[in-house]
Coordinates of C-alpha atoms and ligand atoms in Angstrom, one line a residue:
M126 CA -0.3 -0.4 -0.2
K127 CA 1.5 3.5 -1.1
R128 CA 2.1 5.4 1.6
V129 CA 1.1 8.9 0.8
A130 CA 1.5 12.7 2.0
V131 CA -0.7 15.3 0.6
V132 CA 0.4 19.2 2.5
G133 CA -2.8 21.4 2.3
G134 CA -6.4 21.2 3.5
G135 CA -7.9 23.4 0.6
L136 CA -9.6 22.1 -1.8
A137 CA -7.2 21.2 -4.2
G138 CA -5.3 18.8 -0.8
I139 CA -8.9 17.7 -0.8
T140 CA -9.2 16.1 -3.5
A141 CA -6.1 14.0 -3.9
A142 CA -6.0 12.7 -0.4
L143 CA -9.9 11.9 -1.1
E144 CA -9.0 9.9 -4.8
L145 CA -6.1 8.0 -3.2
A146 CA -7.3 6.8 -0.2
D147 CA -10.1 5.5 -2.6
A148 CA -7.4 4.2 -4.1
G149 CA -6.5 2.7 -1.6
C150 CA -3.6 4.4 -1.1
A151 CA -2.6 5.3 2.9
V152 CA -3.2 9.1 3.1
V153 CA -2.4 11.3 6.0
L154 CA -3.9 15.2 4.7
L155 CA -1.7 17.6 6.8
E156 CA -2.9 21.3 6.8
G157 CA -1.1 24.1 8.5
R158 CA -4.5 25.7 9.9
P159 CA -7.1 24.0 12.6
K160 CA -9.6 23.3 9.7
L161 CA -9.7 22.3 6.0
G162 CA -11.3 23.9 2.9
G163 CA -8.3 26.8 2.0
L164 CA -9.6 29.6 0.9
T165 CA -13.9 28.7 0.9
H166 CA -13.6 29.1 5.1
S167 CA -16.0 30.5 6.9
F168 CA -16.7 32.4 9.9
E169 CA -19.7 33.3 13.0
R170 CA -19.9 36.5 13.6
S171 CA -23.1 38.1 15.1
G172 CA -24.5 34.7 15.2
R173 CA -24.1 34.7 11.8
W174 CA -21.9 32.8 9.5
I175 CA -19.9 34.1 7.4
D176 CA -18.3 33.5 4.0
N177 CA -14.5 34.7 4.0
G178 CA -15.8 36.4 0.4
Q179 CA -18.8 34.6 -1.6
H180 CA -17.9 31.3 -3.6
V181 CA -20.0 30.8 -7.9
F182 CA -19.2 28.1 -10.6
L183 CA -20.6 28.0 -12.8
R184 CA -21.9 24.1 -14.6
C185 CA -19.0 23.6 -16.6
C186 CA -17.1 22.9 -13.5
T187 CA -17.4 19.9 -14.0
S188 CA -15.1 17.9 -12.1
Y189 CA -15.7 20.4 -9.0
L190 CA -19.4 18.8 -9.5
R191 CA -17.9 15.4 -8.9
L192 CA -16.2 16.4 -6.0
L193 CA -19.9 17.8 -3.8
D194 CA -21.1 14.5 -5.3
R195 CA -18.6 12.6 -3.8
L196 CA -18.5 14.5 -0.5
G197 CA -22.3 14.2 -0.4
V198 CA -22.9 18.0 0.2
R199 CA -24.6 18.2 -4.8
D200 CA -27.9 18.8 -2.5
Q201 CA -26.6 22.2 -0.4
V202 CA -26.0 24.0 -3.4
H203 CA -27.9 26.1 -5.6
L204 CA -27.7 25.7 -9.5
Q205 CA -29.7 28.4 -12.1
R206 CA -31.6 26.0 -14.4
R207 CA -30.7 28.5 -16.9
L208 CA -28.1 31.5 -17.1
D209 CA -29.8 34.8 -16.0
V210 CA -27.4 37.7 -14.1
P211 CA -29.7 41.1 -13.7
V212 CA -26.9 44.1 -14.6
L213 CA -28.3 47.5 -12.9
S214 CA -26.6 50.8 -13.8
G215 CA -25.5 52.9 -10.6
R216 CA -27.0 56.0 -13.1
H217 CA -29.8 54.4 -15.2
S218 CA -33.0 53.0 -14.0
G219 CA -34.1 50.0 -15.7
V220 CA -32.2 46.8 -16.0
G221 CA -29.6 45.0 -18.5
R222 CA -29.9 41.1 -18.8
I223 CA -27.2 38.5 -19.6
R224 CA -29.5 35.5 -20.1
R225 CA -29.3 32.4 -22.5
N226 CA -32.2 30.7 -24.4
G227 CA -33.1 27.4 -24.8
M228 CA -30.7 27.3 -28.2
P229 CA -27.7 25.2 -28.6
A230 CA -23.8 27.1 -28.1
P231 CA -23.3 29.9 -30.0
L232 CA -26.8 31.2 -30.5
H233 CA -28.2 30.7 -27.3
L234 CA -26.8 34.2 -26.0
G235 CA -27.6 36.0 -29.3
P236 CA -31.4 37.4 -28.8
A237 CA -29.8 39.0 -24.9
L238 CA -26.5 39.9 -25.8
L239 CA -28.3 42.0 -28.5
S240 CA -30.9 43.4 -26.7
Y241 CA -27.9 44.0 -23.7
R242 CA -28.8 47.6 -22.6
W243 CA -25.4 49.2 -21.5
L244 CA -24.6 48.4 -24.9
T245 CA -25.6 51.1 -27.6
V246 CA -26.8 49.0 -31.4
A247 CA -23.8 49.4 -32.2
E248 CA -21.4 48.2 -29.6
R249 CA -23.4 44.6 -28.8
I250 CA -23.3 43.8 -32.3
A251 CA -19.6 44.7 -32.0
A252 CA -20.0 42.8 -29.1
V253 CA -21.1 39.3 -30.7
R254 CA -18.1 39.3 -34.2
A255 CA -15.8 39.3 -30.6
A256 CA -17.5 36.6 -29.3
L257 CA -18.0 34.7 -32.2
A258 CA -13.8 35.7 -33.1
M259 CA -13.7 34.5 -29.2
R260 CA -14.7 31.2 -30.0
R261 CA -11.6 30.6 -31.9
V262 CA -8.5 31.4 -30.4
D263 CA -6.1 28.4 -29.4
R264 CA -6.6 28.8 -25.5
T265 CA -3.2 26.4 -25.7
A266 CA -0.6 28.3 -27.6
A267 CA 1.8 30.1 -25.1
E268 CA 2.1 33.4 -27.4
V269 CA -1.9 33.5 -26.7
D270 CA -0.6 33.0 -23.5
A271 CA 1.4 36.1 -23.2
Q272 CA -0.9 38.2 -25.6
S273 CA -3.8 40.1 -23.8
F274 CA -6.8 39.8 -23.0
G275 CA -7.5 43.8 -23.0
D276 CA -6.1 44.1 -25.8
W277 CA -7.7 41.2 -27.8
L278 CA -10.5 42.8 -27.1
A279 CA -9.7 46.0 -28.4
A280 CA -8.3 44.4 -31.6
H281 CA -11.9 43.7 -32.3
G282 CA -13.8 46.1 -32.2
Q283 CA -14.8 46.4 -28.0
D284 CA -14.4 50.0 -27.4
A285 CA -13.5 50.6 -23.3
R286 CA -17.7 51.3 -22.3
A287 CA -17.9 48.2 -23.6
V288 CA -14.5 46.3 -21.7
E289 CA -16.6 47.4 -18.8
A290 CA -20.0 47.6 -19.5
L291 CA -20.2 43.5 -20.7
W292 CA -16.5 41.8 -20.6
E293 CA -14.9 42.4 -17.2
L294 CA -18.3 41.9 -16.1
I295 CA -17.4 38.2 -16.7
G296 CA -13.6 38.5 -17.3
I297 CA -13.3 40.1 -13.5
A298 CA -15.1 38.2 -11.4
T299 CA -13.6 34.7 -12.8
L300 CA -9.6 36.0 -13.6
N301 CA -9.5 38.4 -10.5
A302 CA -7.8 40.9 -12.7
R303 CA -9.0 43.6 -15.6
A304 CA -8.9 42.9 -19.5
E305 CA -5.7 44.2 -19.8
D306 CA -4.2 42.6 -16.4
A307 CA -4.9 39.2 -17.8
S308 CA -3.8 35.9 -20.5
L309 CA -5.8 36.3 -23.3
A310 CA -5.4 32.0 -23.0
V311 CA -6.4 31.9 -19.7
A312 CA -9.2 34.4 -20.2
A313 CA -10.0 32.2 -23.4
T314 CA -11.1 29.5 -21.1
V315 CA -12.6 30.8 -19.7
F316 CA -15.4 33.0 -21.8
Q317 CA -14.6 29.4 -24.4
L318 CA -15.4 26.4 -21.5
G319 CA -17.9 29.1 -19.4
L320 CA -20.2 30.7 -22.0
L321 CA -19.3 29.7 -26.0
E322 CA -18.5 25.8 -26.3
R323 CA -22.2 24.3 -24.3
S324 CA -25.2 26.7 -24.0
D325 CA -26.2 25.5 -20.5
A326 CA -22.1 25.9 -19.4
A327 CA -22.3 28.9 -17.6
D328 CA -25.2 27.9 -15.7
I329 CA -24.8 30.1 -12.1
G330 CA -24.6 28.3 -9.1
W331 CA -23.7 28.9 -5.1
S332 CA -23.9 27.9 -2.0
S333 CA -26.7 27.3 0.5
V334 CA -24.6 27.1 3.6
P335 CA -22.1 27.7 4.8
L336 CA -18.8 27.1 2.5
Q337 CA -17.1 25.8 5.7
Q338 CA -19.7 23.6 6.2
L339 CA -20.3 22.4 2.5
H340 CA -16.5 22.2 1.4
G341 CA -14.6 21.7 5.5
A342 CA -16.8 20.2 7.6
A343 CA -17.5 17.7 4.7
A344 CA -14.5 16.7 3.5
A345 CA -13.0 16.0 7.2
R346 CA -16.2 13.6 7.2
A347 CA -15.5 11.8 3.9
L348 CA -11.6 11.8 4.7
T349 CA -12.0 9.7 8.3
A350 CA -14.8 8.0 6.0
A351 CA -12.3 6.6 3.1
G352 CA -9.2 5.3 5.8
A353 CA -7.8 9.1 5.4
A354 CA -6.2 10.0 9.2
V355 CA -6.5 14.0 8.9
R356 CA -3.7 16.1 11.1
L357 CA -4.7 20.0 11.6
R358 CA -2.7 22.3 13.0
A359 CA 0.6 21.0 11.0
R360 CA 2.2 23.2 9.2
V361 CA 4.9 21.7 7.7
R362 CA 8.1 23.0 7.5
V363 CA 10.5 20.7 5.8
L364 CA 9.9 18.4 3.5
D365 CA 14.0 16.2 3.3
E366 CA 14.3 13.3 0.6
K367 CA 15.1 10.2 2.5
D368 CA 15.4 6.7 0.9
G369 CA 13.9 7.2 -1.6
G370 CA 10.9 8.6 -0.2
W371 CA 10.1 11.7 1.6
A372 CA 11.1 12.4 5.4
I373 CA 8.4 15.3 7.2
E374 CA 8.4 15.4 10.9
G375 CA 9.7 12.2 11.2
E376 CA 7.3 10.1 9.3
T377 CA 8.1 9.2 5.7
Y378 CA 6.5 8.6 2.9
D379 CA 6.2 7.1 -0.5
D380 CA 5.1 9.8 -2.5
V381 CA 3.5 13.7 -1.2
V382 CA 1.7 15.8 -3.1
L383 CA 2.0 19.0 -2.3
A384 CA -0.4 21.1 -2.6
V385 CA -0.4 24.3 -1.2
P386 CA -0.1 28.5 -1.7
P387 CA 3.0 28.4 -4.4
A388 CA 5.1 31.0 -1.7
D389 CA 4.9 27.8 0.0
A390 CA 5.7 25.5 -2.5
A391 CA 8.0 27.9 -3.2
A392 CA 9.7 27.0 0.4
L393 CA 9.3 23.5 0.5
L394 CA 10.4 22.1 -2.9
P395 CA 13.7 20.6 -3.1
D396 CA 16.1 22.6 -5.5
G397 CA 15.8 21.9 -9.3
A398 CA 12.6 20.0 -8.3
V399 CA 10.6 22.3 -10.9
E400 CA 11.5 23.7 -13.7
L401 CA 10.8 27.1 -13.4
P402 CA 12.8 30.1 -14.1
G403 CA 14.1 31.8 -10.4
G404 CA 11.4 33.5 -8.1
W405 CA 8.3 31.9 -10.2
A406 CA 6.9 32.0 -7.0
E407 CA 6.9 35.6 -7.1
A408 CA 6.1 36.7 -10.3
L409 CA 3.2 34.7 -10.5
G410 CA 2.4 37.4 -7.8
S411 CA -1.1 37.6 -6.7
S412 CA -4.1 39.3 -6.4
P413 CA -6.6 40.6 -4.4
I414 CA -10.2 40.1 -3.5
V415 CA -12.2 42.7 -0.8
N416 CA -16.0 41.5 0.6
A417 CA -17.5 43.9 2.1
H418 CA -20.3 42.1 4.0
V419 CA -24.4 44.6 4.9
V420 CA -26.7 44.3 7.6
F421 CA -29.9 46.4 5.6
D422 CA -33.2 46.7 8.2
R423 CA -35.3 45.7 5.6
V424 CA -35.2 43.2 2.0
V425 CA -33.4 45.2 -0.9
L426 CA -33.1 43.0 -3.1
D427 CA -35.3 41.2 -4.6
E428 CA -32.7 38.4 -6.8
P429 CA -30.5 36.2 -5.1
F430 CA -27.4 38.2 -7.0
V431 CA -27.1 41.3 -9.9
A432 CA -23.9 42.7 -10.9
G433 CA -23.8 46.3 -11.4
V434 CA -22.3 48.5 -13.8
D435 CA -21.8 53.1 -13.6
S436 CA -21.3 51.9 -10.6
P437 CA -17.8 50.9 -7.7
L438 CA -19.5 47.2 -7.2
Q439 CA -19.2 44.5 -9.1
W440 CA -21.4 41.7 -7.6
V441 CA -23.6 41.6 -5.4
F442 CA -24.9 38.8 -4.0
D443 CA -28.6 38.1 -1.3
R444 CA -27.1 36.5 1.1
G445 CA -30.4 35.7 3.3
T446 CA -33.2 37.5 4.4
E447 CA -33.5 37.8 7.7
P448 CA -37.0 38.8 10.2
D449 CA -36.3 42.2 11.1
G450 CA -33.8 42.6 7.8
Q451 CA -30.8 41.2 5.0
Y452 CA -28.2 40.3 4.4
I453 CA -25.8 41.4 1.7
A454 CA -22.5 40.0 0.2
V455 CA -20.8 42.6 -2.2
S456 CA -17.7 41.1 -3.9
L457 CA -15.1 43.2 -4.9
S458 CA -12.3 41.4 -7.6
A459 CA -9.3 42.3 -8.4
A460 CA -8.9 44.9 -5.9
D461 CA -5.4 46.1 -5.8
A462 CA -6.9 49.5 -5.6
L463 CA -9.2 48.7 -2.1
I464 CA -7.6 45.1 -0.1
D465 CA -5.2 48.2 2.6
V466 CA -8.1 51.5 3.0
P467 CA -9.3 51.9 5.8
V468 CA -13.6 49.7 6.5
A469 CA -15.0 53.2 7.2
D470 CA -14.0 54.6 3.8
L471 CA -15.4 51.1 1.8
R472 CA -18.2 52.0 4.1
D473 CA -18.4 55.8 2.4
V474 CA -17.8 54.9 -0.4
L475 CA -20.1 50.7 -0.9
V476 CA -23.2 52.2 0.9
P477 CA -24.1 54.5 -0.5
A478 CA -23.2 52.8 -4.3
L479 CA -25.7 50.3 -2.8
R480 CA -28.0 52.8 -2.7
Q481 CA -27.9 54.0 -6.3
L482 CA -27.7 50.4 -7.4
L483 CA -30.9 49.4 -5.6
P484 CA -34.2 51.4 -5.3
A485 CA -34.8 49.2 -1.7
A486 CA -32.3 50.9 0.0
A487 CA -32.5 54.4 -1.1
D488 CA -33.5 54.5 3.1
A489 CA -32.9 51.4 4.3
R490 CA -30.6 51.9 7.8
V491 CA -27.2 49.8 7.8
K492 CA -27.5 48.1 11.3
E493 CA -24.2 46.4 10.4
F494 CA -20.6 46.8 7.6
F495 CA -17.9 44.8 8.5
V496 CA -15.3 43.6 5.4
T497 CA -13.3 40.9 4.0
R498 CA -10.1 41.2 3.2
E499 CA -8.7 38.0 0.6
R500 CA -4.9 39.5 0.0
N501 CA -3.8 36.2 -2.4
A502 CA -6.7 35.8 -3.0
T503 CA -5.7 34.3 -6.0
F504 CA -2.1 33.7 -8.4
R505 CA -2.2 36.6 -11.0
P506 CA -3.4 35.3 -14.3
A507 CA -1.1 38.1 -16.0
P508 CA -0.5 38.0 -19.5
G509 CA 2.3 34.8 -19.6
S510 CA 2.4 32.8 -16.2
G511 CA 1.7 30.3 -18.1
R512 CA 5.4 29.7 -18.2
F513 CA 4.7 30.1 -14.0
R514 CA 2.3 27.1 -13.9
P515 CA 3.6 23.6 -13.5
G516 CA 2.0 20.4 -14.5
A517 CA 1.5 17.7 -11.2
T518 CA 4.3 15.7 -12.0
T519 CA 7.9 16.8 -10.9
N520 CA 11.5 16.4 -11.8
R521 CA 10.9 14.0 -8.3
A522 CA 10.5 10.6 -7.4
G523 CA 7.3 11.0 -5.6
L524 CA 6.8 14.2 -5.7
H525 CA 4.6 16.0 -7.1
L526 CA 2.1 18.8 -6.7
A527 CA -1.3 20.7 -7.6
G528 CA -3.4 24.1 -6.3
A529 CA -5.2 26.7 -8.9
W530 CA -2.3 27.7 -9.6
T531 CA -0.2 25.0 -11.0
A532 CA -1.2 24.4 -15.1
T533 CA -4.2 23.6 -15.4
G534 CA -5.2 26.6 -18.0
W535 CA -8.6 26.7 -15.8
P536 CA -7.9 30.7 -13.7
A537 CA -7.7 29.9 -9.6
T538 CA -10.8 29.1 -9.2
M539 CA -12.0 26.4 -7.6
E540 CA -12.9 23.8 -10.6
G541 CA -8.8 24.3 -11.2
A542 CA -8.3 23.8 -7.4
V543 CA -10.2 20.0 -8.3
R544 CA -8.7 19.9 -11.1
S545 CA -5.7 19.4 -10.1
G546 CA -6.0 17.5 -7.6
E547 CA -7.6 15.2 -9.5
A548 CA -3.5 15.3 -11.5
A549 CA -1.5 15.5 -9.0
A550 CA -3.4 11.7 -7.5
A551 CA -3.2 10.6 -10.8
S552 CA 0.3 11.7 -11.2
V553 CA 1.1 9.6 -7.0
L554 CA -1.0 6.3 -9.6
N555 CA 1.2 7.1 -12.3
A556 CA -2.3 7.4 -14.4
A557 CA -3.2 9.1 -17.2
A558 CA -6.1 11.6 -15.8
V559 CA -9.4 10.4 -16.8
P560 CA -10.6 13.1 -19.3
V561 CA -13.5 15.0 -17.6
P562 CA -15.6 16.9 -20.5
D563 CA -16.1 20.2 -20.3
A564 CA -19.2 20.6 -19.3
A565 CA -22.2 18.8 -17.7
S566 CA -25.4 18.0 -19.1
Ligands
FAD192 C1 -12.8 35.4 -1.1 C2 -12.2 34.9 -2.5 C3 -13.5 34.9 -3.7 C4 -13.0 34.3 -4.5 N1 -14.8 33.2 -5.1 C5 -14.1 32.3 -5.8 C6 -15.7 32.3 -7.0 O1 -16.1 32.5 -6.3 N2 -15.6 30.3 -7.6 C7 -14.7 30.0 -8.0 O2 -15.1 29.0 -8.2 N3 -12.9 30.2 -7.6 C8 -13.6 31.2 -6.9 N4 -12.1 31.7 -5.7 C9 -10.9 30.6 -5.9 C10 -10.8 29.7 -4.9 O3 -11.2 29.9 -3.7 C11 -9.6 29.0 -4.9 O4 -9.2 29.2 -6.3 C12 -9.6 27.8 -4.2 O5 -9.8 27.8 -3.0 C13 -7.6 27.5 -4.1 O6 -8.0 26.4 -3.8 P1 -6.5 25.2 -3.3 O7 -6.9 24.1 -2.4 O8 -5.8 25.7 -4.6 O9 -5.2 26.8 -2.0 P2 -5.9 27.4 -0.9 O10 -7.4 27.1 -0.3 O11 -5.3 27.9 -0.8 O12 -5.4 25.5 0.0 C14 -4.0 24.9 0.4 C15 -3.8 24.9 2.5 O13 -2.6 24.3 2.1 C16 -2.2 25.0 3.4 N5 -0.9 24.8 3.8 C17 -0.7 26.0 3.5 N6 1.2 26.3 3.6 C18 1.5 24.4 4.0 C19 2.3 24.0 5.4 N7 3.3 24.0 5.0 N8 2.0 23.6 6.1 C20 0.6 22.8 5.7 N9 -0.3 23.0 5.4 C21 0.0 24.2 4.7 C22 -2.7 26.8 3.6 O14 -3.2 26.8 5.4 C23 -4.7 26.4 3.1 O15 -5.8 25.5 3.4 C24 -12.0 32.9 -4.4 C25 -10.8 32.8 -3.7 C26 -11.1 33.4 -3.0 C27 -10.3 34.5 -1.4

């Protein structure tokens, strides 16, 4: 029986550990923090469960959905029957909608784009043309990775308004980067797999329960039931090669899966284990996400979520109505300019913006306002970042890598993390990864 240590208990490590335990390996999962779930976690505050940041997924996230099945929590997420995003403006009244019809791709989005309220008719036609051209981008080519998504949009007739009110509406939330700062290859992955290749791919899903319950707690149960040992508060500081295996804190393993963030991986990897340029972890970098949590004294949002244009707000989520109010989360991605702004200053900007976007909030009283900040929420999917993303198999026998930042082709998402965990498990088992269809039926 192979003895495997999985270091890191985020979605990547959870997936690798479960797959390896299911395949008959003796698995020990070592997580530095007191709970599993990594960047998807929750905490209790004033009697409410708060997620560190709103998370959504798409129907095309087939590996993530398979993990939810394995964890026995698929019934704890909600998945739209059909993509429908209400888009509100901070300057004008009315609702634009990005939604699909029942037609096959790419016709499923045509009517919505051609009637999209926040663009002129000429911009809508140009957007349809660009969307069709985006279907043909080779997302696997290194020269495409080196190009900027923003440059590509400009070269395909997308003006600043179309970038802001359409492409970045989706792009910033999924890439955690502005178009000009994002690799065309990573953007093409999102738009091709998420929107343009299958009509149902972009139906949006979200958890109906706190993320800690959906991922961390469910994973601890599933791993224990599968015979894996879960060790919390077990931060790994050194990885030693020993007798053809690997030693961690005095115990030896045949294989190790390092499923930790890039900087932690760089610190633990032996010299020469990956063929990446020196300083790769710093070069990959990280990008922040800020969430503002606002409790109003009445219901102000009667949709599960809305997106904003002409507004500092990006996406606004209903986090639950309460007997005397509603809890709203505002998710702000690519938040470099906001990550260090004091709470009071964020409140001064975001609460008036909420009142402008949501008419029902105009006279509502704010009962609570607080902020969660994730400085290292994702790696930066900058043009050329692909060359800093290693695959699951390293140059050292028995040493494997996982994490949303590894070479999955995806931006740093839950789907990317789970896919990387699958790839690492396949690398340990010395087997080809089981091909996953790109979108669930
Ligand atoms: C606020 C926010 C919003 C997001 N929104 C979305 C979204 O809407 N949709 C989406 O798909 N994705 C979203 N993401 C991204 C998604 O959460 C991540 O891509 C994914 O969870 C990363 O999983 P991971 O396992 O690769 O890494 P991590 O979750 O970072 O897990 C790594 C784990 O390793 C542990 N660790 C580190 N060093 C050591 C060590 N030396 N020893 C032991 N353990 C160690 C860490 O404690 C951590 O638990 C969001 C992220 C954030 C922060």
